[in-house]
Amino acid sequence: MPSTFSAVKNTICPQKSDFTVDHIPDLTGQVAVVTGGNTGLGKETVKALLQHGAKVYMASRNKERASAAIQDLKELTGKEAIFLQIELTSLASVKRAATEFLSKEDKLHMLFNNAGVMWADVALVSEDGYDWQFAANALGHFLFTELLTPALIAGHSTAPNGRCRVVNTSSLSAMNLTMKWDTLKDGPARKKTSSDDLYSQSKFINVVHALEIERRYGARGVAAFSVNPGLLKTDMQRDFNPVLRAVLYTFFQDASQGALTQLWAGTMEEPLAHSGAFCTPIAKIGECRKEAYDPEIGKMLWEFCLDAVKNFL
């Protein structure tokens, strides 16, 4: 398993890759959903998918911002994404979004669970009583993916190479720590945990979730990946101290570079031989910390999340 040092080194100085968006195959007839697609990494992902012929649903919280992004991308690509309203910290909203999508489409070929928050105020709790970062980065995506899994399974026969794909946008921070089960719901333990640790835990969960999708649905035509996109200039740093942000941006990459790894995982043939993998920049198969591959942790997480969302399935 990789050391934290080597993982940091490979993130700051990504391994060279020949992959560019020009290598993405024709996606005509393919349906994709990208959460958080109106800005940063998600917007770059939507752009590339549209350019290659996919029908793309932009699942975002803010309709006004999404509409502006859709118009911008239409001017750039000549193609128009479809707005799908979702608030990932509300399980009821996630249910509504999935229901709306399924009323329009019976097949889904690519699901990019891209949206996320970073280092949110520990005081924030979701409307369902869960840690805000766990809800936004992990639990909401878990429910969304489960509700859309029938469409993914239905779509695999018309997907390239016979596999539909789920791509979870994780982070280098997934390397930092594993599970602190008593911090997922609001309570004394969560309140004593740093925002950084809560963020890292949510990104670790993204990795475990992808592995569990492969274990449970791989034989039914669904491939899954988690992705460390690298150190990027995105809206994820919108709440950072301006001085810190300025320092970080001296070596952070643009979102267009960060989108490459998840686009590679979501569209290319090569990664299909490694379904469940933790992908690293740029367009490489990597490894997360060893605990992520423990099937017992995967089982416990799946059961916890299923119980959390049971009223919305």
PDB file of N, CA, C and O in Angstrom, residues 91-158:
ATOM      1  N   LEU A  91     -32.083  14.266   2.219  1.00  0.00           N
ATOM      2  CA  LEU A  91     -32.425  12.984   1.614  1.00  0.00           C
ATOM      3  C   LEU A  91     -33.722  13.067   0.828  1.00  0.00           C
ATOM      4  O   LEU A  91     -33.877  12.397  -0.199  1.00  0.00           O
ATOM      5  N   ALA A  92     -34.651  13.896   1.283  1.00  0.00           N
ATOM      6  CA  ALA A  92     -35.905  14.077   0.548  1.00  0.00           C
ATOM      7  C   ALA A  92     -35.634  14.706  -0.819  1.00  0.00           C
ATOM      8  O   ALA A  92     -36.243  14.319  -1.826  1.00  0.00           O
ATOM      9  N   SER A  93     -34.716  15.666  -0.876  1.00  0.00           N
ATOM     10  CA  SER A  93     -34.357  16.290  -2.142  1.00  0.00           C
ATOM     11  C   SER A  93     -33.678  15.296  -3.073  1.00  0.00           C
ATOM     12  O   SER A  93     -33.947  15.275  -4.283  1.00  0.00           O
ATOM     13  N   VAL A  94     -32.814  14.467  -2.525  1.00  0.00           N
ATOM     14  CA  VAL A  94     -32.145  13.439  -3.330  1.00  0.00           C
ATOM     15  C   VAL A  94     -33.174  12.494  -3.941  1.00  0.00           C
ATOM     16  O   VAL A  94     -33.104  12.142  -5.125  1.00  0.00           O
ATOM     17  N   LYS A  95     -34.151  12.102  -3.135  1.00  0.00           N
ATOM     18  CA  LYS A  95     -35.226  11.229  -3.616  1.00  0.00           C
ATOM     19  C   LYS A  95     -36.005  11.896  -4.750  1.00  0.00           C
ATOM     20  O   LYS A  95     -36.294  11.260  -5.778  1.00  0.00           O
ATOM     21  N   ARG A  96     -36.323  13.181  -4.593  1.00  0.00           N
ATOM     22  CA  ARG A  96     -37.060  13.898  -5.633  1.00  0.00           C
ATOM     23  C   ARG A  96     -36.247  13.967  -6.927  1.00  0.00           C
ATOM     24  O   ARG A  96     -36.787  13.791  -8.028  1.00  0.00           O
ATOM     25  N   ALA A  97     -34.956  14.223  -6.803  1.00  0.00           N
ATOM     26  CA  ALA A  97     -34.104  14.329  -7.989  1.00  0.00           C
ATOM     27  C   ALA A  97     -34.038  13.006  -8.738  1.00  0.00           C
ATOM     28  O   ALA A  97     -34.134  12.956  -9.968  1.00  0.00           O
ATOM     29  N   ALA A  98     -33.868  11.919  -7.993  1.00  0.00           N
ATOM     30  CA  ALA A  98     -33.801  10.604  -8.626  1.00  0.00           C
ATOM     31  C   ALA A  98     -35.130  10.256  -9.290  1.00  0.00           C
ATOM     32  O   ALA A  98     -35.157   9.715 -10.406  1.00  0.00           O
ATOM     33  N   THR A  99     -36.235  10.580  -8.628  1.00  0.00           N
ATOM     34  CA  THR A  99     -37.555  10.307  -9.189  1.00  0.00           C
ATOM     35  C   THR A  99     -37.763  11.090 -10.476  1.00  0.00           C
ATOM     36  O   THR A  99     -38.294  10.563 -11.468  1.00  0.00           O
ATOM     37  N   GLU A 100     -37.326  12.359 -10.482  1.00  0.00           N
ATOM     38  CA  GLU A 100     -37.452  13.178 -11.688  1.00  0.00           C
ATOM     39  C   GLU A 100     -36.628  12.594 -12.832  1.00  0.00           C
ATOM     40  O   GLU A 100     -37.107  12.489 -13.970  1.00  0.00           O
ATOM     41  N   PHE A 101     -35.399  12.193 -12.534  1.00  0.00           N
ATOM     42  CA  PHE A 101     -34.565  11.618 -13.584  1.00  0.00           C
ATOM     43  C   PHE A 101     -35.201  10.351 -14.147  1.00  0.00           C
ATOM     44  O   PHE A 101     -35.282  10.165 -15.364  1.00  0.00           O
ATOM     45  N   LEU A 102     -35.671   9.480 -13.264  1.00  0.00           N
ATOM     46  CA  LEU A 102     -36.239   8.199 -13.706  1.00  0.00           C
ATOM     47  C   LEU A 102     -37.567   8.373 -14.440  1.00  0.00           C
ATOM     48  O   LEU A 102     -37.983   7.469 -15.171  1.00  0.00           O
ATOM     49  N   SER A 103     -38.202   9.525 -14.269  1.00  0.00           N
ATOM     50  CA  SER A 103     -39.425   9.792 -15.028  1.00  0.00           C
ATOM     51  C   SER A 103     -39.105  10.166 -16.475  1.00  0.00           C
ATOM     52  O   SER A 103     -39.981  10.115 -17.337  1.00  0.00           O
ATOM     53  N   LYS A 104     -37.832  10.518 -16.709  1.00  0.00           N
ATOM     54  CA  LYS A 104     -37.413  10.936 -18.046  1.00  0.00           C
ATOM     55  C   LYS A 104     -36.537   9.910 -18.753  1.00  0.00           C
ATOM     56  O   LYS A 104     -36.490   9.866 -19.985  1.00  0.00           O
ATOM     57  N   GLU A 105     -35.807   9.116 -17.974  1.00  0.00           N
ATOM     58  CA  GLU A 105     -34.857   8.167 -18.553  1.00  0.00           C
ATOM     59  C   GLU A 105     -35.013   6.801 -17.885  1.00  0.00           C
ATOM     60  O   GLU A 105     -35.200   6.719 -16.678  1.00  0.00           O
ATOM     61  N   ASP A 106     -34.893   5.743 -18.684  1.00  0.00           N
ATOM     62  CA  ASP A 106     -34.907   4.409 -18.087  1.00  0.00           C
ATOM     63  C   ASP A 106     -33.524   3.776 -18.074  1.00  0.00           C
ATOM     64  O   ASP A 106     -33.329   2.692 -17.518  1.00  0.00           O
ATOM     65  N   LYS A 107     -32.553   4.481 -18.675  1.00  0.00           N
ATOM     66  CA  LYS A 107     -31.178   3.979 -18.693  1.00  0.00           C
ATOM     67  C   LYS A 107     -30.220   5.098 -18.312  1.00  0.00           C
ATOM     68  O   LYS A 107     -30.428   6.264 -18.669  1.00  0.00           O
ATOM     69  N   LEU A 108     -29.187   4.728 -17.591  1.00  0.00           N
ATOM     70  CA  LEU A 108     -28.119   5.651 -17.209  1.00  0.00           C
ATOM     71  C   LEU A 108     -26.794   4.946 -17.453  1.00  0.00           C
ATOM     72  O   LEU A 108     -26.638   3.780 -17.080  1.00  0.00           O
ATOM     73  N   HIS A 109     -25.864   5.628 -18.081  1.00  0.00           N
ATOM     74  CA  HIS A 109     -24.586   5.006 -18.439  1.00  0.00           C
ATOM     75  C   HIS A 109     -23.401   5.507 -17.619  1.00  0.00           C
ATOM     76  O   HIS A 109     -22.449   4.760 -17.398  1.00  0.00           O
ATOM     77  N   MET A 110     -23.473   6.751 -17.151  1.00  0.00           N
ATOM     78  CA  MET A 110     -22.374   7.326 -16.371  1.00  0.00           C
ATOM     79  C   MET A 110     -22.947   8.197 -15.258  1.00  0.00           C
ATOM     80  O   MET A 110     -23.723   9.115 -15.529  1.00  0.00           O
ATOM     81  N   LEU A 111     -22.570   7.902 -14.030  1.00  0.00           N
ATOM     82  CA  LEU A 111     -22.958   8.721 -12.885  1.00  0.00           C
ATOM     83  C   LEU A 111     -21.686   9.245 -12.228  1.00  0.00           C
ATOM     84  O   LEU A 111     -20.897   8.471 -11.689  1.00  0.00           O
ATOM     85  N   PHE A 112     -21.494  10.553 -12.297  1.00  0.00           N
ATOM     86  CA  PHE A 112     -20.346  11.196 -11.662  1.00  0.00           C
ATOM     87  C   PHE A 112     -20.818  11.839 -10.359  1.00  0.00           C
ATOM     88  O   PHE A 112     -21.464  12.887 -10.371  1.00  0.00           O
ATOM     89  N   ASN A 113     -20.496  11.196  -9.242  1.00  0.00           N
ATOM     90  CA  ASN A 113     -20.815  11.748  -7.925  1.00  0.00           C
ATOM     91  C   ASN A 113     -19.715  12.742  -7.567  1.00  0.00           C
ATOM     92  O   ASN A 113     -18.792  12.450  -6.806  1.00  0.00           O
ATOM     93  N   ASN A 114     -19.839  13.931  -8.125  1.00  0.00           N
ATOM     94  CA  ASN A 114     -18.759  14.908  -8.119  1.00  0.00           C
ATOM     95  C   ASN A 114     -18.908  16.007  -7.074  1.00  0.00           C
ATOM     96  O   ASN A 114     -17.921  16.540  -6.573  1.00  0.00           O
ATOM     97  N   ALA A 115     -20.139  16.366  -6.719  1.00  0.00           N
ATOM     98  CA  ALA A 115     -20.379  17.505  -5.834  1.00  0.00           C
ATOM     99  C   ALA A 115     -19.775  17.266  -4.455  1.00  0.00           C
ATOM    100  O   ALA A 115     -19.644  16.120  -4.004  1.00  0.00           O
ATOM    101  N   GLY A 116     -19.440  18.355  -3.786  1.00  0.00           N
ATOM    102  CA  GLY A 116     -18.907  18.191  -2.439  1.00  0.00           C
ATOM    103  C   GLY A 116     -18.663  19.518  -1.745  1.00  0.00           C
ATOM    104  O   GLY A 116     -18.689  20.586  -2.358  1.00  0.00           O
ATOM    105  N   VAL A 117     -18.445  19.428  -0.439  1.00  0.00           N
ATOM    106  CA  VAL A 117     -18.063  20.581   0.371  1.00  0.00           C
ATOM    107  C   VAL A 117     -16.770  20.224   1.096  1.00  0.00           C
ATOM    108  O   VAL A 117     -16.450  19.044   1.279  1.00  0.00           O
ATOM    109  N   MET A 118     -16.047  21.251   1.514  1.00  0.00           N
ATOM    110  CA  MET A 118     -14.735  21.027   2.116  1.00  0.00           C
ATOM    111  C   MET A 118     -14.570  21.906   3.348  1.00  0.00           C
ATOM    112  O   MET A 118     -14.784  23.121   3.283  1.00  0.00           O
ATOM    113  N   TRP A 119     -14.211  21.264   4.461  1.00  0.00           N
ATOM    114  CA  TRP A 119     -13.906  21.966   5.697  1.00  0.00           C
ATOM    115  C   TRP A 119     -15.062  22.855   6.143  1.00  0.00           C
ATOM    116  O   TRP A 119     -14.886  24.003   6.543  1.00  0.00           O
ATOM    117  N   ALA A 120     -16.258  22.322   6.055  1.00  0.00           N
ATOM    118  CA  ALA A 120     -17.438  23.071   6.482  1.00  0.00           C
ATOM    119  C   ALA A 120     -17.423  23.267   7.993  1.00  0.00           C
ATOM    120  O   ALA A 120     -16.810  22.497   8.743  1.00  0.00           O
ATOM    121  N   ASP A 121     -18.118  24.289   8.441  1.00  0.00           N
ATOM    122  CA  ASP A 121     -18.235  24.583   9.860  1.00  0.00           C
ATOM    123  C   ASP A 121     -18.814  23.362  10.581  1.00  0.00           C
ATOM    124  O   ASP A 121     -19.845  22.811  10.175  1.00  0.00           O
ATOM    125  N   VAL A 122     -18.161  22.943  11.649  1.00  0.00           N
ATOM    126  CA  VAL A 122     -18.609  21.763  12.399  1.00  0.00           C
ATOM    127  C   VAL A 122     -20.015  21.964  12.955  1.00  0.00           C
ATOM    128  O   VAL A 122     -20.745  21.000  13.197  1.00  0.00           O
ATOM    129  N   ALA A 123     -20.429  23.200  13.122  1.00  0.00           N
ATOM    130  CA  ALA A 123     -21.772  23.465  13.642  1.00  0.00           C
ATOM    131  C   ALA A 123     -22.860  23.053  12.662  1.00  0.00           C
ATOM    132  O   ALA A 123     -24.019  22.859  13.055  1.00  0.00           O
ATOM    133  N   LEU A 124     -22.512  22.889  11.403  1.00  0.00           N
ATOM    134  CA  LEU A 124     -23.519  22.556  10.386  1.00  0.00           C
ATOM    135  C   LEU A 124     -23.917  21.089  10.463  1.00  0.00           C
ATOM    136  O   LEU A 124     -23.062  20.201  10.515  1.00  0.00           O
ATOM    137  N   VAL A 125     -25.232  20.854  10.445  1.00  0.00           N
ATOM    138  CA  VAL A 125     -25.795  19.516  10.481  1.00  0.00           C
ATOM    139  C   VAL A 125     -26.880  19.435   9.404  1.00  0.00           C
ATOM    140  O   VAL A 125     -27.607  20.406   9.169  1.00  0.00           O
ATOM    141  N   SER A 126     -26.978  18.300   8.738  1.00  0.00           N
ATOM    142  CA  SER A 126     -27.980  18.166   7.690  1.00  0.00           C
ATOM    143  C   SER A 126     -29.384  18.135   8.279  1.00  0.00           C
ATOM    144  O   SER A 126     -29.572  17.909   9.481  1.00  0.00           O
ATOM    145  N   GLU A 127     -30.384  18.329   7.426  1.00  0.00           N
ATOM    146  CA  GLU A 127     -31.762  18.332   7.917  1.00  0.00           C
ATOM    147  C   GLU A 127     -32.175  16.974   8.456  1.00  0.00           C
ATOM    148  O   GLU A 127     -33.143  16.861   9.198  1.00  0.00           O
ATOM    149  N   ASP A 128     -31.430  15.925   8.105  1.00  0.00           N
ATOM    150  CA  ASP A 128     -31.719  14.579   8.601  1.00  0.00           C
ATOM    151  C   ASP A 128     -30.890  14.228   9.833  1.00  0.00           C
ATOM    152  O   ASP A 128     -30.936  13.092  10.317  1.00  0.00           O
ATOM    153  N   GLY A 129     -30.088  15.197  10.349  1.00  0.00           N
ATOM    154  CA  GLY A 129     -29.352  14.999  11.590  1.00  0.00           C
ATOM    155  C   GLY A 129     -27.954  14.426  11.444  1.00  0.00           C
ATOM    156  O   GLY A 129     -27.367  13.978  12.434  1.00  0.00           O
ATOM    157  N   TYR A 130     -27.389  14.480  10.242  1.00  0.00           N
ATOM    158  CA  TYR A 130     -26.054  13.926  10.006  1.00  0.00           C
ATOM    159  C   TYR A 130     -25.030  15.039   9.844  1.00  0.00           C
ATOM    160  O   TYR A 130     -25.370  16.187   9.515  1.00  0.00           O
ATOM    161  N   ASP A 131     -23.779  14.682  10.093  1.00  0.00           N
ATOM    162  CA  ASP A 131     -22.700  15.628   9.851  1.00  0.00           C
ATOM    163  C   ASP A 131     -22.827  16.181   8.436  1.00  0.00           C
ATOM    164  O   ASP A 131     -23.070  15.437   7.479  1.00  0.00           O
ATOM    165  N   TRP A 132     -22.641  17.486   8.299  1.00  0.00           N
ATOM    166  CA  TRP A 132     -22.874  18.162   7.017  1.00  0.00           C
ATOM    167  C   TRP A 132     -22.000  17.601   5.900  1.00  0.00           C
ATOM    168  O   TRP A 132     -22.464  17.340   4.793  1.00  0.00           O
ATOM    169  N   GLN A 133     -20.711  17.393   6.190  1.00  0.00           N
ATOM    170  CA  GLN A 133     -19.795  16.921   5.150  1.00  0.00           C
ATOM    171  C   GLN A 133     -20.063  15.459   4.792  1.00  0.00           C
ATOM    172  O   GLN A 133     -19.981  15.072   3.620  1.00  0.00           O
ATOM    173  N   PHE A 134     -20.417  14.660   5.770  1.00  0.00           N
ATOM    174  CA  PHE A 134     -20.808  13.277   5.487  1.00  0.00           C
ATOM    175  C   PHE A 134     -22.066  13.258   4.621  1.00  0.00           C
ATOM    176  O   PHE A 134     -22.155  12.508   3.641  1.00  0.00           O
ATOM    177  N   ALA A 135     -23.028  14.120   4.947  1.00  0.00           N
ATOM    178  CA  ALA A 135     -24.279  14.159   4.187  1.00  0.00           C
ATOM    179  C   ALA A 135     -24.036  14.619   2.751  1.00  0.00           C
ATOM    180  O   ALA A 135     -24.518  13.997   1.797  1.00  0.00           O
ATOM    181  N   ALA A 136     -23.293  15.712   2.587  1.00  0.00           N
ATOM    182  CA  ALA A 136     -23.087  16.291   1.257  1.00  0.00           C
ATOM    183  C   ALA A 136     -22.160  15.456   0.394  1.00  0.00           C
ATOM    184  O   ALA A 136     -22.397  15.280  -0.810  1.00  0.00           O
ATOM    185  N   ASN A 137     -21.103  14.936   0.978  1.00  0.00           N
ATOM    186  CA  ASN A 137     -20.074  14.252   0.196  1.00  0.00           C
ATOM    187  C   ASN A 137     -20.310  12.760   0.027  1.00  0.00           C
ATOM    188  O   ASN A 137     -19.822  12.169  -0.941  1.00  0.00           O
ATOM    189  N   ALA A 138     -21.053  12.162   0.955  1.00  0.00           N
ATOM    190  CA  ALA A 138     -21.148  10.703   0.953  1.00  0.00           C
ATOM    191  C   ALA A 138     -22.568  10.157   1.029  1.00  0.00           C
ATOM    192  O   ALA A 138     -23.000   9.404   0.161  1.00  0.00           O
ATOM    193  N   LEU A 139     -23.316  10.508   2.073  1.00  0.00           N
ATOM    194  CA  LEU A 139     -24.628   9.882   2.277  1.00  0.00           C
ATOM    195  C   LEU A 139     -25.616  10.252   1.170  1.00  0.00           C
ATOM    196  O   LEU A 139     -26.352   9.394   0.673  1.00  0.00           O
ATOM    197  N   GLY A 140     -25.650  11.524   0.772  1.00  0.00           N
ATOM    198  CA  GLY A 140     -26.536  11.922  -0.309  1.00  0.00           C
ATOM    199  C   GLY A 140     -26.214  11.198  -1.598  1.00  0.00           C
ATOM    200  O   GLY A 140     -27.111  10.747  -2.323  1.00  0.00           O
ATOM    201  N   HIS A 141     -24.920  11.043  -1.874  1.00  0.00           N
ATOM    202  CA  HIS A 141     -24.515  10.314  -3.076  1.00  0.00           C
ATOM    203  C   HIS A 141     -24.821   8.821  -2.959  1.00  0.00           C
ATOM    204  O   HIS A 141     -25.140   8.167  -3.960  1.00  0.00           O
ATOM    205  N   PHE A 142     -24.725   8.284  -1.763  1.00  0.00           N
ATOM    206  CA  PHE A 142     -25.084   6.869  -1.571  1.00  0.00           C
ATOM    207  C   PHE A 142     -26.546   6.648  -1.956  1.00  0.00           C
ATOM    208  O   PHE A 142     -26.870   5.735  -2.730  1.00  0.00           O
ATOM    209  N   LEU A 143     -27.434   7.481  -1.429  1.00  0.00           N
ATOM    210  CA  LEU A 143     -28.861   7.330  -1.737  1.00  0.00           C
ATOM    211  C   LEU A 143     -29.112   7.562  -3.227  1.00  0.00           C
ATOM    212  O   LEU A 143     -29.847   6.781  -3.869  1.00  0.00           O
ATOM    213  N   PHE A 144     -28.527   8.591  -3.783  1.00  0.00           N
ATOM    214  CA  PHE A 144     -28.716   8.908  -5.198  1.00  0.00           C
ATOM    215  C   PHE A 144     -28.298   7.722  -6.064  1.00  0.00           C
ATOM    216  O   PHE A 144     -29.006   7.314  -6.983  1.00  0.00           O
ATOM    217  N   THR A 145     -27.148   7.150  -5.735  1.00  0.00           N
ATOM    218  CA  THR A 145     -26.640   6.016  -6.506  1.00  0.00           C
ATOM    219  C   THR A 145     -27.550   4.802  -6.369  1.00  0.00           C
ATOM    220  O   THR A 145     -27.849   4.120  -7.370  1.00  0.00           O
ATOM    221  N   GLU A 146     -28.004   4.513  -5.169  1.00  0.00           N
ATOM    222  CA  GLU A 146     -28.902   3.371  -4.970  1.00  0.00           C
ATOM    223  C   GLU A 146     -30.198   3.539  -5.763  1.00  0.00           C
ATOM    224  O   GLU A 146     -30.675   2.588  -6.390  1.00  0.00           O
ATOM    225  N   LEU A 147     -30.745   4.754  -5.741  1.00  0.00           N
ATOM    226  CA  LEU A 147     -31.995   4.983  -6.457  1.00  0.00           C
ATOM    227  C   LEU A 147     -31.816   4.894  -7.974  1.00  0.00           C
ATOM    228  O   LEU A 147     -32.749   4.514  -8.694  1.00  0.00           O
ATOM    229  N   LEU A 148     -30.624   5.225  -8.448  1.00  0.00           N
ATOM    230  CA  LEU A 148     -30.361   5.192  -9.888  1.00  0.00           C
ATOM    231  C   LEU A 148     -29.738   3.878 -10.354  1.00  0.00           C
ATOM    232  O   LEU A 148     -29.583   3.670 -11.562  1.00  0.00           O
ATOM    233  N   THR A 149     -29.431   2.985  -9.437  1.00  0.00           N
ATOM    234  CA  THR A 149     -28.798   1.711  -9.814  1.00  0.00           C
ATOM    235  C   THR A 149     -29.649   0.890 -10.792  1.00  0.00           C
ATOM    236  O   THR A 149     -29.096   0.298 -11.730  1.00  0.00           O
ATOM    237  N   PRO A 150     -30.981   0.814 -10.644  1.00  0.00           N
ATOM    238  CA  PRO A 150     -31.760   0.075 -11.658  1.00  0.00           C
ATOM    239  C   PRO A 150     -31.550   0.613 -13.070  1.00  0.00           C
ATOM    240  O   PRO A 150     -31.497  -0.163 -14.030  1.00  0.00           O
ATOM    241  N   ALA A 151     -31.411   1.935 -13.202  1.00  0.00           N
ATOM    242  CA  ALA A 151     -31.163   2.530 -14.520  1.00  0.00           C
ATOM    243  C   ALA A 151     -29.757   2.205 -15.011  1.00  0.00           C
ATOM    244  O   ALA A 151     -29.538   2.009 -16.213  1.00  0.00           O
ATOM    245  N   LEU A 152     -28.800   2.142 -14.090  1.00  0.00           N
ATOM    246  CA  LEU A 152     -27.434   1.758 -14.458  1.00  0.00           C
ATOM    247  C   LEU A 152     -27.395   0.308 -14.934  1.00  0.00           C
ATOM    248  O   LEU A 152     -26.775  -0.017 -15.949  1.00  0.00           O
ATOM    249  N   ILE A 153     -28.070  -0.563 -14.219  1.00  0.00           N
ATOM    250  CA  ILE A 153     -28.114  -1.972 -14.617  1.00  0.00           C
ATOM    251  C   ILE A 153     -28.819  -2.120 -15.964  1.00  0.00           C
ATOM    252  O   ILE A 153     -28.378  -2.871 -16.839  1.00  0.00           O
ATOM    253  N   ALA A 154     -29.907  -1.365 -16.149  1.00  0.00           N
ATOM    254  CA  ALA A 154     -30.640  -1.427 -17.418  1.00  0.00           C
ATOM    255  C   ALA A 154     -29.810  -0.884 -18.575  1.00  0.00           C
ATOM    256  O   ALA A 154     -29.985  -1.304 -19.723  1.00  0.00           O
ATOM    257  N   GLY A 155     -28.908   0.030 -18.271  1.00  0.00           N
ATOM    258  CA  GLY A 155     -28.136   0.671 -19.328  1.00  0.00           C
ATOM    259  C   GLY A 155     -26.888  -0.060 -19.755  1.00  0.00           C
ATOM    260  O   GLY A 155     -26.306   0.277 -20.794  1.00  0.00           O
ATOM    261  N   HIS A 156     -26.460  -1.069 -19.005  1.00  0.00           N
ATOM    262  CA  HIS A 156     -25.144  -1.648 -19.292  1.00  0.00           C
ATOM    263  C   HIS A 156     -25.086  -2.318 -20.666  1.00  0.00           C
ATOM    264  O   HIS A 156     -24.031  -2.345 -21.303  1.00  0.00           O
ATOM    265  N   SER A 157     -26.214  -2.828 -21.150  1.00  0.00           N
ATOM    266  CA  SER A 157     -26.205  -3.517 -22.446  1.00  0.00           C
ATOM    267  C   SER A 157     -25.982  -2.555 -23.608  1.00  0.00           C
ATOM    268  O   SER A 157     -25.550  -2.969 -24.694  1.00  0.00           O
ATOM    269  N   THR A 158     -26.248  -1.260 -23.394  1.00  0.00           N
ATOM    270  CA  THR A 158     -26.032  -0.271 -24.449  1.00  0.00           C
ATOM    271  C   THR A 158     -24.844   0.636 -24.144  1.00  0.00           C
ATOM    272  O   THR A 158     -24.633   1.645 -24.818  1.00  0.00           O
TER     273      THR A 158
END
